[in-house]
Amino acid sequence: MAGGFLAPGDEEVFDTVGEWPEIQESGARVLTWQSGNGVLVLSYEAVSRSVKVRWLSAAGDVLLDVYREGATRLAFTSTPSAVAARIDFSVGECAGVMEIDIAPRISVRDRLLFQ
């Protein structure tokens, strides 16, 4: 899928995770969550098909800082006990997925493999 990035609209994000994305001047959307094991900042920009994930420990140390282009789909899920995001990527001969547990505790799993 070389042409687009399917991302939820701001209202759909709010309906799913209970947070409104902050809109940057560039058009990027930014969401920030605080959890028992740190802070997660997720930003995404549909036109450039880019995603940035930054995870800081409760003490403020950077645990993860990833910027990736080639996003094809972003989806959020929410239950009474958990919030999560899934981002699919496709770049050249590689495809992958990043799965992020946002609440109750932050966890990130990332796979990018040759197709």
Coordinates of N, CA and C in Angstrom, one line a residue:
M1 N 0.8 -1.2 0.0 CA 0.0 0.0 0.0 C 0.9 1.2 0.0
A2 N 1.2 1.7 -1.2 CA 2.2 2.8 -1.3 C 1.5 4.2 -1.1
G3 N 0.2 4.3 -1.2 CA -0.4 5.6 -1.4 C -0.9 6.3 -0.2
G4 N -1.2 5.6 0.9 CA -1.9 6.4 2.0 C -1.7 5.9 3.3
F5 N -2.1 6.7 4.3 CA -2.1 6.4 5.7 C -3.5 6.5 6.2
L6 N -4.1 5.4 6.6 CA -5.4 5.4 7.2 C -5.3 5.6 8.7
A7 N -5.7 6.8 9.1 CA -5.7 7.1 10.5 C -7.0 7.6 11.0
P8 N -7.4 7.4 12.2 CA -8.7 7.8 12.7 C -8.8 9.3 12.8
G9 N -10.0 9.8 12.6 CA -10.2 11.3 12.8 C -10.1 11.6 14.2
D10 N -10.0 12.9 14.5 CA -9.8 13.4 15.9 C -11.0 12.9 16.8
E11 N -12.2 13.0 16.3 CA -13.4 12.6 17.0 C -13.4 11.1 17.3
E12 N -13.0 10.3 16.3 CA -12.9 8.9 16.6 C -11.8 8.6 17.6
V13 N -10.7 9.3 17.6 CA -9.7 9.1 18.6 C -10.3 9.4 20.0
F14 N -10.9 10.5 20.1 CA -11.6 10.9 21.4 C -12.6 9.8 21.8
D15 N -13.4 9.4 20.9 CA -14.4 8.4 21.2 C -13.8 7.1 21.7
T16 N -12.6 6.7 21.1 CA -12.0 5.4 21.5 C -11.1 5.5 22.7
V17 N -10.3 6.5 22.8 CA -9.3 6.6 24.0 C -9.6 7.7 25.0
G18 N -10.6 8.5 24.7 CA -10.9 9.6 25.7 C -10.0 10.8 25.7
E19 N -9.2 10.9 24.7 CA -8.3 12.1 24.6 C -8.4 12.7 23.2
W20 N -8.4 14.0 23.2 CA -8.3 14.8 21.9 C -6.9 14.9 21.5
P21 N -6.5 14.7 20.3 CA -5.2 14.9 19.9 C -4.9 16.4 19.8
E22 N -3.7 16.7 20.2 CA -3.2 18.1 20.1 C -2.8 18.3 18.6
I23 N -3.2 19.4 18.0 CA -2.9 19.6 16.6 C -1.7 20.5 16.5
Q24 N -0.6 20.1 15.9 CA 0.6 20.9 15.7 C 0.4 21.8 14.5
E25 N 1.2 22.8 14.4 CA 1.1 23.7 13.2 C 1.3 23.0 11.9
S26 N 2.1 21.9 11.9 CA 2.4 21.1 10.7 C 1.3 20.2 10.3
G27 N 0.3 20.1 11.2 CA -0.8 19.2 10.9 C -0.7 17.9 11.7
A28 N 0.5 17.7 12.3 CA 0.7 16.4 13.0 C -0.3 16.4 14.2
R29 N -0.7 15.2 14.6 CA -1.5 15.0 15.8 C -0.6 14.4 16.9
V30 N -0.8 14.9 18.1 CA 0.1 14.4 19.3 C -0.9 14.0 20.4
L31 N -0.6 12.8 20.9 CA -1.3 12.3 22.1 C -0.3 12.0 23.2
T32 N -0.6 12.3 24.4 CA 0.3 12.1 25.6 C -0.5 11.4 26.7
W33 N 0.1 10.3 27.1 CA -0.5 9.5 28.2 C 0.5 9.3 29.4
Q34 N 0.0 9.4 30.6 CA 0.8 9.2 31.8 C 0.3 7.8 32.3
S35 N 1.3 7.0 32.7 CA 1.0 5.7 33.2 C 1.8 5.4 34.4
G36 N 1.6 4.3 35.1 CA 2.4 4.0 36.3 C 3.8 3.8 36.0
N37 N 4.2 3.5 34.7 CA 5.6 3.2 34.4 C 6.1 4.3 33.4
G38 N 5.5 5.5 33.4 CA 6.1 6.5 32.6 C 5.1 7.3 31.8
V39 N 5.6 8.0 30.8 CA 4.8 8.9 29.9 C 5.1 8.4 28.5
L40 N 4.0 8.3 27.7 CA 4.1 7.9 26.3 C 3.6 9.1 25.5
V41 N 4.4 9.5 24.5 CA 4.0 10.5 23.5 C 3.9 9.9 22.1
L42 N 2.8 9.9 21.5 CA 2.6 9.4 20.2 C 2.2 10.5 19.3
S43 N 3.0 10.7 18.2 CA 2.6 11.8 17.2 C 2.5 11.1 15.9
Y44 N 1.6 11.6 15.0 CA 1.5 11.0 13.7 C 1.0 12.1 12.7
E45 N 1.4 11.9 11.5 CA 1.2 12.9 10.4 C 0.8 12.2 9.2
A46 N -0.5 12.3 8.8 CA -1.0 11.5 7.6 C -0.3 11.8 6.3
V47 N 0.0 13.1 6.0 CA 0.5 13.4 4.7 C 1.9 12.8 4.5
S48 N 2.8 12.9 5.5 CA 4.1 12.3 5.4 C 4.1 10.8 5.8
R49 N 3.0 10.3 6.2 CA 2.9 8.9 6.7 C 3.9 8.6 7.7
S50 N 4.1 9.5 8.7 CA 5.1 9.3 9.7 C 4.5 9.2 11.1
V51 N 5.3 8.5 11.9 CA 4.9 8.3 13.3 C 6.1 8.4 14.2
K52 N 5.9 9.1 15.3 CA 7.0 9.2 16.3 C 6.4 8.7 17.7
V53 N 7.2 7.8 18.3 CA 6.8 7.2 19.6 C 7.9 7.5 20.6
R54 N 7.6 8.2 21.7 CA 8.6 8.5 22.7 C 8.1 8.1 24.0
W55 N 8.8 7.2 24.7 CA 8.4 6.7 26.0 C 9.5 7.1 27.0
L56 N 9.0 7.8 28.1 CA 9.9 8.3 29.1 C 9.5 7.6 30.4
S57 N 10.5 7.2 31.2 CA 10.3 6.5 32.5 C 9.7 7.5 33.4
A58 N 9.2 7.0 34.5 CA 8.6 7.9 35.6 C 9.6 8.9 36.1
A59 N 10.9 8.6 36.0 CA 12.0 9.5 36.4 C 12.4 10.5 35.3
G60 N 11.8 10.3 34.1 CA 12.1 11.2 33.0 C 13.1 10.8 32.0
D61 N 13.7 9.6 32.2 CA 14.7 9.0 31.3 C 14.0 8.5 30.0
V62 N 14.7 8.7 28.9 CA 14.1 8.2 27.6 C 14.3 6.7 27.5
L63 N 13.3 6.0 27.4 CA 13.3 4.5 27.3 C 13.2 4.1 25.8
L64 N 12.5 4.9 25.0 CA 12.3 4.6 23.6 C 12.0 5.9 22.9
D65 N 12.7 6.0 21.7 CA 12.5 7.2 20.9 C 12.6 6.7 19.4
V66 N 11.4 6.5 18.8 CA 11.4 5.9 17.4 C 10.6 6.9 16.5
Y67 N 11.2 7.2 15.4 CA 10.6 7.9 14.3 C 10.6 7.0 13.1
R68 N 9.4 6.8 12.5 CA 9.4 6.0 11.3 C 8.4 6.5 10.3
E69 N 8.8 6.4 9.0 CA 7.9 6.8 7.9 C 7.4 5.5 7.3
G70 N 6.4 5.7 6.4 CA 5.8 4.5 5.7 C 4.7 3.9 6.5
A71 N 4.0 4.7 7.4 CA 2.9 4.1 8.1 C 1.7 4.0 7.1
T72 N 1.0 2.9 7.2 CA -0.2 2.7 6.3 C -1.5 2.7 7.1
R73 N -1.4 2.4 8.4 CA -2.7 2.3 9.2 C -2.4 2.5 10.7
L74 N -3.2 3.3 11.3 CA -3.2 3.5 12.8 C -4.5 3.2 13.3
A75 N -4.6 2.4 14.3 CA -5.9 2.1 15.0 C -5.7 2.0 16.5
F76 N -6.7 2.5 17.2 CA -6.7 2.5 18.6 C -7.8 1.5 19.1
T77 N -7.6 0.8 20.2 CA -8.6 0.0 20.8 C -8.7 0.4 22.3
S78 N -9.9 0.3 22.9 CA -10.0 0.6 24.2 C -11.1 -0.3 24.9
T79 N -10.8 -0.8 26.1 CA -11.7 -1.6 26.9 C -11.7 -0.9 28.2
P80 N -12.6 -1.3 29.1 CA -12.6 -0.7 30.4 C -11.3 -0.8 31.2
S81 N -10.5 -1.8 30.8 CA -9.2 -2.0 31.6 C -8.0 -1.7 30.8
A82 N -8.1 -1.4 29.5 CA -6.9 -1.2 28.7 C -7.1 -0.3 27.5
V83 N -6.0 0.4 27.1 CA -5.9 1.2 25.9 C -4.7 0.8 25.1
A84 N -4.9 0.6 23.8 CA -3.8 0.2 22.9 C -3.8 0.9 21.6
A85 N -2.7 0.9 20.9 CA -2.6 1.4 19.5 C -1.8 0.3 18.7
R86 N -2.2 0.3 17.4 CA -1.5 -0.6 16.5 C -1.2 0.3 15.2
I87 N 0.1 0.2 14.8 CA 0.5 1.0 13.6 C 1.1 0.0 12.6
D88 N 0.6 0.0 11.4 CA 1.1 -0.9 10.4 C 2.0 0.0 9.5
F89 N 3.1 -0.6 9.0 CA 4.1 0.0 8.1 C 4.3 -0.8 6.9
S90 N 4.7 -0.1 5.8 CA 5.1 -0.7 4.6 C 6.1 0.2 3.9
V91 N 7.3 -0.2 3.7 CA 8.4 0.7 3.1 C 9.2 -0.2 2.2
G92 N 9.2 0.0 0.9 CA 10.0 -0.8 0.0 C 9.7 -2.3 0.2
E93 N 10.7 -3.0 0.5 CA 10.6 -4.5 0.6 C 10.3 -4.9 2.1
C94 N 10.0 -3.9 3.0 CA 9.8 -4.2 4.4 C 8.4 -3.9 4.8
A95 N 7.8 -4.7 5.7 CA 6.5 -4.4 6.3 C 6.6 -4.7 7.7
G96 N 5.8 -4.1 8.5 CA 5.8 -4.4 9.9 C 4.7 -3.8 10.7
V97 N 4.7 -4.0 12.0 CA 3.7 -3.5 12.9 C 4.3 -3.1 14.2
M98 N 3.8 -2.0 14.8 CA 4.2 -1.6 16.1 C 2.9 -1.7 17.0
E99 N 3.0 -2.4 18.0 CA 1.9 -2.6 18.9 C 2.2 -1.9 20.3
I100 N 1.4 -1.0 20.7 CA 1.6 -0.2 21.9 C 0.5 -0.4 22.9
D101 N 0.8 -0.9 24.1 CA -0.1 -1.0 25.2 C 0.1 0.4 25.9
I102 N -1.0 1.1 26.0 CA -0.8 2.5 26.6 C -1.3 2.4 28.1
A103 N -2.3 1.8 28.4 CA -2.8 1.7 29.8 C -3.3 0.3 30.0
P104 N -3.1 -0.3 31.2 CA -2.7 0.3 32.4 C -1.2 0.6 32.5
R105 N -0.4 -0.2 31.7 CA 1.1 0.0 31.8 C 1.5 0.1 30.3
I106 N 2.6 1.0 30.1 CA 3.1 1.1 28.8 C 4.0 -0.1 28.4
S107 N 3.8 -0.5 27.2 CA 4.6 -1.6 26.6 C 4.6 -1.4 25.1
V108 N 5.8 -1.6 24.5 CA 5.9 -1.4 23.0 C 6.5 -2.7 22.4
R109 N 5.9 -3.2 21.4 CA 6.4 -4.3 20.6 C 6.5 -3.8 19.1
D110 N 7.6 -4.1 18.5 CA 7.9 -3.6 17.1 C 8.5 -4.6 16.3
R111 N 7.9 -4.9 15.1 CA 8.5 -5.8 14.1 C 8.5 -5.1 12.8
L112 N 9.7 -5.2 12.1 CA 9.8 -4.7 10.7 C 10.6 -5.8 10.0
L113 N 10.0 -6.4 9.0 CA 10.6 -7.6 8.4 C 10.5 -7.4 6.9
F114 N 11.4 -8.2 6.2 CA 11.3 -8.2 4.7 C 10.0 -9.0 4.3
Q115 N 9.4 -8.5 3.3 CA 8.2 -9.1 2.8 C 8.5 -10.3 1.9

